[in-house]
Short mmCIF file of C-alpha atoms in Angstrom, two decimals:
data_model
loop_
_atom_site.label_atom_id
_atom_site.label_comp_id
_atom_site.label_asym_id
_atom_site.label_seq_id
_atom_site.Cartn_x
_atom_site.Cartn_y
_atom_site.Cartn_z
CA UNK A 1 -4.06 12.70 3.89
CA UNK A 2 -5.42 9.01 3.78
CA UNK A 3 -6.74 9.51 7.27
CA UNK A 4 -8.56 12.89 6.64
CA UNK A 5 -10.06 10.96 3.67
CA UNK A 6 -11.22 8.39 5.44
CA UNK A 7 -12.53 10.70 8.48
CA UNK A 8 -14.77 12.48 5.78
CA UNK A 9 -15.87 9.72 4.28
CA UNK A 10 -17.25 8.14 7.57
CA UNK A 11 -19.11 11.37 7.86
CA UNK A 12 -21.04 10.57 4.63
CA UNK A 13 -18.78 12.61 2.01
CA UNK A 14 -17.86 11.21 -1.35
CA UNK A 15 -14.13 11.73 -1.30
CA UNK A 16 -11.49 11.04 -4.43
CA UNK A 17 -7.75 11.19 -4.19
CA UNK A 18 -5.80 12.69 -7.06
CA UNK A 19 -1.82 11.60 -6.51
CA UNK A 20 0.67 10.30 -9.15
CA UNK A 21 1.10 6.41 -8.71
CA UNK A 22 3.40 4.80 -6.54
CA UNK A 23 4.27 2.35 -9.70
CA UNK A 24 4.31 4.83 -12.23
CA UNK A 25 0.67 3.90 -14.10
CA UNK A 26 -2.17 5.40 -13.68
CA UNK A 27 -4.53 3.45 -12.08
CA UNK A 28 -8.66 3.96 -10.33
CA UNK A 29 -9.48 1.92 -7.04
CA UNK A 30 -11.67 2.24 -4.02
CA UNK A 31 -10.01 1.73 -0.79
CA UNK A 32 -12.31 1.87 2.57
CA UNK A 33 -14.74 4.22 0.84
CA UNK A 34 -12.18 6.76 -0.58
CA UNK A 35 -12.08 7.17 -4.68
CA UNK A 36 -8.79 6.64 -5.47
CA UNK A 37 -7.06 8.02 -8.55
CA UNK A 38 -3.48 8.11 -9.40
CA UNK A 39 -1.86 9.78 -12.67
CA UNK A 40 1.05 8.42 -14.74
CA UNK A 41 3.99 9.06 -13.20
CA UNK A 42 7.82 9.22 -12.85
CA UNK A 43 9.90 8.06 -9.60
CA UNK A 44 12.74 10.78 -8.35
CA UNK A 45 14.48 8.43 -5.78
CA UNK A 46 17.78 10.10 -7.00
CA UNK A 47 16.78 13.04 -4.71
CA UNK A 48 14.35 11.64 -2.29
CA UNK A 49 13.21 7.88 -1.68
CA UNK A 50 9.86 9.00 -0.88
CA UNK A 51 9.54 11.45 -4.36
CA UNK A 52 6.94 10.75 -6.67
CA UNK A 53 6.22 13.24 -9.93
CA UNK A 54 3.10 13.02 -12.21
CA UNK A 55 3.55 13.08 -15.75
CA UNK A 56 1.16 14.95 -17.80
CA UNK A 57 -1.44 15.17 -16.00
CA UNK A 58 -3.59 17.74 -17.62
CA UNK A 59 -5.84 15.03 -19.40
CA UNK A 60 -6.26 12.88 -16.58
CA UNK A 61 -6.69 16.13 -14.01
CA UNK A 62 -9.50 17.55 -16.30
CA UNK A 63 -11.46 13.77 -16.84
CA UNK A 64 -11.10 13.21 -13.08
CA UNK A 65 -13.05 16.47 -12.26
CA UNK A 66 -15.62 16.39 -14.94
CA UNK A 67 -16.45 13.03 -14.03
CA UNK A 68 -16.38 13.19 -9.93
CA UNK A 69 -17.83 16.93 -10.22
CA UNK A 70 -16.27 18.08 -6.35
CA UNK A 71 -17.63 20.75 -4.06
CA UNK A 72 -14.57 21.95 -3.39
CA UNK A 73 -11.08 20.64 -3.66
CA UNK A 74 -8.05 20.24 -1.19
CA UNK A 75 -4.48 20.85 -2.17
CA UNK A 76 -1.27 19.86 0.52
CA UNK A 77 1.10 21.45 -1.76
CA UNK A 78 2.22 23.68 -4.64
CA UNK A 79 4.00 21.01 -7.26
CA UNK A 80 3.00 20.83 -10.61
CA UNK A 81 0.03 17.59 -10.44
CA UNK A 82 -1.73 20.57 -7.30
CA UNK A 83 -0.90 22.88 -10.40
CA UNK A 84 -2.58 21.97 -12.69
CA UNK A 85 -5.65 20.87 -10.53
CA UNK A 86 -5.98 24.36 -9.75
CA UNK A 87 -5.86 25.87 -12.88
CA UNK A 88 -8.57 23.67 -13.98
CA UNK A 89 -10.73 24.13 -10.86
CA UNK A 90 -10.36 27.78 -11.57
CA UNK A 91 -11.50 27.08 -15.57
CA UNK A 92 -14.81 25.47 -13.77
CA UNK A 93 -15.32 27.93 -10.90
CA UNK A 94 -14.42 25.40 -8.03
CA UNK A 95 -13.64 26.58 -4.82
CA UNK A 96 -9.70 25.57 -3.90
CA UNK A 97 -8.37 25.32 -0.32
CA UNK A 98 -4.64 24.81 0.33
CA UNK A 99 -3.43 23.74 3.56
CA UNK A 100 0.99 23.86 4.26
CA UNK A 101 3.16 21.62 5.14
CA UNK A 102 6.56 23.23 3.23
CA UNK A 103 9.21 25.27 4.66
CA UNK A 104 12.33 25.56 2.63
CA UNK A 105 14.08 24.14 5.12
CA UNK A 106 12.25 20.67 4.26
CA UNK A 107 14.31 20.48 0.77
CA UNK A 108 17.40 22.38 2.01
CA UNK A 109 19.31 19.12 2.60
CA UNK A 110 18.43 17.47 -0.76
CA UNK A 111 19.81 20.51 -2.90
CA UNK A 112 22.93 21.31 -0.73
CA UNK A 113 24.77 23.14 -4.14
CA UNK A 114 21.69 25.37 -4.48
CA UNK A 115 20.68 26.14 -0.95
CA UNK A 116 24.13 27.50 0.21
CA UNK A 117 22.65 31.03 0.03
CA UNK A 118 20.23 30.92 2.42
CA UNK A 119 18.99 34.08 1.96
CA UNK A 120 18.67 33.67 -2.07
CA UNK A 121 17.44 30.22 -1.23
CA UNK A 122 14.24 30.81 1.04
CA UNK A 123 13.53 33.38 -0.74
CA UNK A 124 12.90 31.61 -4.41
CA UNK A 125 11.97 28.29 -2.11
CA UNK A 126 8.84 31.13 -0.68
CA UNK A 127 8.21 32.78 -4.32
CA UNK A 128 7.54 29.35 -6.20
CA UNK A 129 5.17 28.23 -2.68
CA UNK A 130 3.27 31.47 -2.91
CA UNK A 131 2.89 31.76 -6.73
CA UNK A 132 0.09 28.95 -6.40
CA UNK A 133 -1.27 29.53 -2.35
CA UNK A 134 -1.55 33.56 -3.33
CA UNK A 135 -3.87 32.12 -5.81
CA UNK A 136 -6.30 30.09 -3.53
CA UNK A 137 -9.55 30.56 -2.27
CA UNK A 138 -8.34 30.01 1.64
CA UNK A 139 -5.10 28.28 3.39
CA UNK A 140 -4.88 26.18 6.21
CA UNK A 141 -1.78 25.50 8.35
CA UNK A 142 -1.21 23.12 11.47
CA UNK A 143 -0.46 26.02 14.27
CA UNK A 144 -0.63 30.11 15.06
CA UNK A 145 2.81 30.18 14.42
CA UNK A 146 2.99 28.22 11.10
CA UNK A 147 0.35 30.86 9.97
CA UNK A 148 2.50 34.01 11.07
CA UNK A 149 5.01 32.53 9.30
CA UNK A 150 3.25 32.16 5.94
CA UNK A 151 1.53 36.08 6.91
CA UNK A 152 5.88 37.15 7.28
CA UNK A 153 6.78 35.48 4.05
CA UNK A 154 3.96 37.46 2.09
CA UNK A 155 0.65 35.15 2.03
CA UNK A 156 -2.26 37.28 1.04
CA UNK A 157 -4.50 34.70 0.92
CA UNK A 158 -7.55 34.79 4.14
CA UNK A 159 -5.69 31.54 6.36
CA UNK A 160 -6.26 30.19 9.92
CA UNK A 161 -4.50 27.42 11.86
CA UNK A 162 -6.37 24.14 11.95
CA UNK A 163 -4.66 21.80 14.25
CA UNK A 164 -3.64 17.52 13.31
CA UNK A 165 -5.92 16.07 15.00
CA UNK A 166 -5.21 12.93 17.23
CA UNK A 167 -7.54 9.62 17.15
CA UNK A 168 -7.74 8.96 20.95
CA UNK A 169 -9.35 5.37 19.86
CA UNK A 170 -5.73 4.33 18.05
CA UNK A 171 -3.41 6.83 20.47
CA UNK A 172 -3.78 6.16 24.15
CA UNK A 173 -2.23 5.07 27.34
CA UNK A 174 -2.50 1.14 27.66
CA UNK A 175 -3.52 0.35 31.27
CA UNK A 176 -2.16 -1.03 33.26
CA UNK A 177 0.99 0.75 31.16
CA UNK A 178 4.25 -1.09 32.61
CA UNK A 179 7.33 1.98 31.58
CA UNK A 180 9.79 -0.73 32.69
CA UNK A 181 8.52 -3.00 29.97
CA UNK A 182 8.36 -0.95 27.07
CA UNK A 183 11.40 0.14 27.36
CA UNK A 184 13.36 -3.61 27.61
CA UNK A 185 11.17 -3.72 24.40
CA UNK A 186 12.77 -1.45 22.08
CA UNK A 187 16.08 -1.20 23.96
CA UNK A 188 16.25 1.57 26.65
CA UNK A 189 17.87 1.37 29.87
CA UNK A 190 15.19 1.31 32.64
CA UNK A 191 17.52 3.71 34.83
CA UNK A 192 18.61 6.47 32.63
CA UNK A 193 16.44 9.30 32.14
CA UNK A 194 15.03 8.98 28.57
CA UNK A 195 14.92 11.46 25.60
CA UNK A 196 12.97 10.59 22.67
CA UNK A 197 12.32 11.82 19.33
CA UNK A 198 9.24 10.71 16.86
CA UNK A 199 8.82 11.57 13.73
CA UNK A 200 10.42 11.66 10.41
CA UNK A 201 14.42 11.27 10.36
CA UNK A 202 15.40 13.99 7.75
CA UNK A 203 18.29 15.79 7.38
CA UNK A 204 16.04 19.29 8.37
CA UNK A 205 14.92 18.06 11.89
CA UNK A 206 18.65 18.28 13.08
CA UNK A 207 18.26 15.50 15.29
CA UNK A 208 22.33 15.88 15.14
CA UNK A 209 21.94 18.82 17.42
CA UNK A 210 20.86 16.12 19.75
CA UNK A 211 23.39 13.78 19.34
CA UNK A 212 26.10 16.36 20.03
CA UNK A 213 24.11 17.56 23.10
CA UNK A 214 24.63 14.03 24.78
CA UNK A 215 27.92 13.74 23.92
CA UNK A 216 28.58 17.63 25.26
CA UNK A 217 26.86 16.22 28.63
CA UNK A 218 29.06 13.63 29.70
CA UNK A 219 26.48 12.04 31.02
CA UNK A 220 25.59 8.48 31.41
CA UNK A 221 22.58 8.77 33.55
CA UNK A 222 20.63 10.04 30.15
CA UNK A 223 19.65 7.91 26.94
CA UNK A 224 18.38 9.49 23.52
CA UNK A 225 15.74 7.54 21.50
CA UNK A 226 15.19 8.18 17.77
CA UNK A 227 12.05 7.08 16.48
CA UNK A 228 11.31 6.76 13.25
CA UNK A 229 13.05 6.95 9.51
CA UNK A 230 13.96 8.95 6.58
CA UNK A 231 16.83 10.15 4.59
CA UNK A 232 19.15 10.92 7.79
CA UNK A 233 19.41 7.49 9.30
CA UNK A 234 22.59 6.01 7.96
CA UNK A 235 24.00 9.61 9.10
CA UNK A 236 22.93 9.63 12.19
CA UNK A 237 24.12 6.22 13.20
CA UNK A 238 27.71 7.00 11.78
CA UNK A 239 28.06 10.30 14.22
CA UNK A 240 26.81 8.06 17.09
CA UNK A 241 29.80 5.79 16.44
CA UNK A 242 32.04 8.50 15.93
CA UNK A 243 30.82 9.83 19.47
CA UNK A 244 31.12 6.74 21.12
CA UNK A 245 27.21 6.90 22.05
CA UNK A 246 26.26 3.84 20.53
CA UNK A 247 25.40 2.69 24.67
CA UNK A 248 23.28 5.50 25.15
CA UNK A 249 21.69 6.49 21.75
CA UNK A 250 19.07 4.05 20.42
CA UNK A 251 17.56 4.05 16.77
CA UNK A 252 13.92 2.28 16.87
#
């Protein structure tokens, strides 16, 4: 979000940020160009580390768009502070785009006692997404097959994928690139074939699978790397003791 902020803003739009605060008080700044502004709000580390709720936001949601006046305004999800943005966008005949990141998969592992029933699960996990994206002037979502998806799970709403883009200036290929170097950096052996994950280590990426595929192998001439962190980590690490891996799995 920060760097599609920043990517319009260097294109000569006025951008603001609406998010609840990271400390819990609301709070206006300006950080390289981007208006930010970020509601009173209420940490939920007891389910997430990462979770953040706003509090109230309805005053703060209707001074923030009376005084910035947007074109049109961006959503990335369907929880109550995107809510209550568009219900007051709607109020003053702004345009709202949605674009989706959710799956019910992603909060699966933080509400084991309630997502048992899968079926029942998805199903109210789709309901309470669609409720607010049925409601939107167009959706977004990062692939063909993330948009089928929504289309199966009932999305009315006109939606097209619109691929993450990747800044070739910050993600390239250092030359002259030495393999044998970077990998006596972060602890690989420069003989076994490599496997590596990036990205976030959550308990829905089932980077497990992976860990029980090596040890299924038998194997020594292959090495797993896990890049990243999240929620899973601590897991992880404890079933690559438990499978004797700990020589050939690697946590970055």
């Amino acid at each position: 979000m920060i760097n599609l902020a920043e990517g319009l803003v260097k294109r000569g739009n006025e951008v603001l940020l609406l998010l609840p605060s990271s400390d819990g008080k609301a709070k206006r700044d300006i950080i390289n160009g981007v208006q930010i502004q970020q509601t009173n709000s209420v940490g939920l580390k007891f389910w997430h580390p990462d979770a953040i709720a706003a509090i109230f936001p309805q005053a703060i949601v209707q001074k923030t768009i009376d005084e910035f006046k947007p074109d049109i305004i961006h959503i990335h999800d369907h929880y109550p502070l995107s809510v209550c943005v568009h219900r007051y966008a709607r109020k003053k005949k702004i345009k709202v785009i949605g674009t989706n990141h959710f799956m019910p998969e992603n909060l699966a592992p933080h509400v084991n006692w309630i997502s048992q029933n899968k079926t029942a699960f998805e199903w109210v996990m789709w309901k309470w997404m669609l409720n607010l994206f049925n409601q939107l002037d167009a959706v977004t979502a990062p692939s063909r097959t993330a948009v089928n998806i929504l289309r199966k799970n009932g999305l009315r709403t006109p939606v097209c994928p619109v691929s993450n883009g990747v800044n070739l200036d910050r993600f390239h290929i250092q030359q002259p690139f030495d393999s044998k170097e970077w990998r006596l950096r972060y602890g690989f052996d420069t003989e076994r074939t490599l496997f590596l994950f990036v990205g976030r280590v959550d308990g829905e990426k089932h980077i497990d699978v992976l860990l029980h595929a090596l040890s299924h192998t038998k194997n020594d001439n292959l090495q797993l790397g896990i890049v990243g962190k999240g929620t899973d980590t601590e897991r992880l690490r404890q079933i690559t003791r438990n499978l004797q891996l700990e020589h050939l799995v690697h946590f970055t």
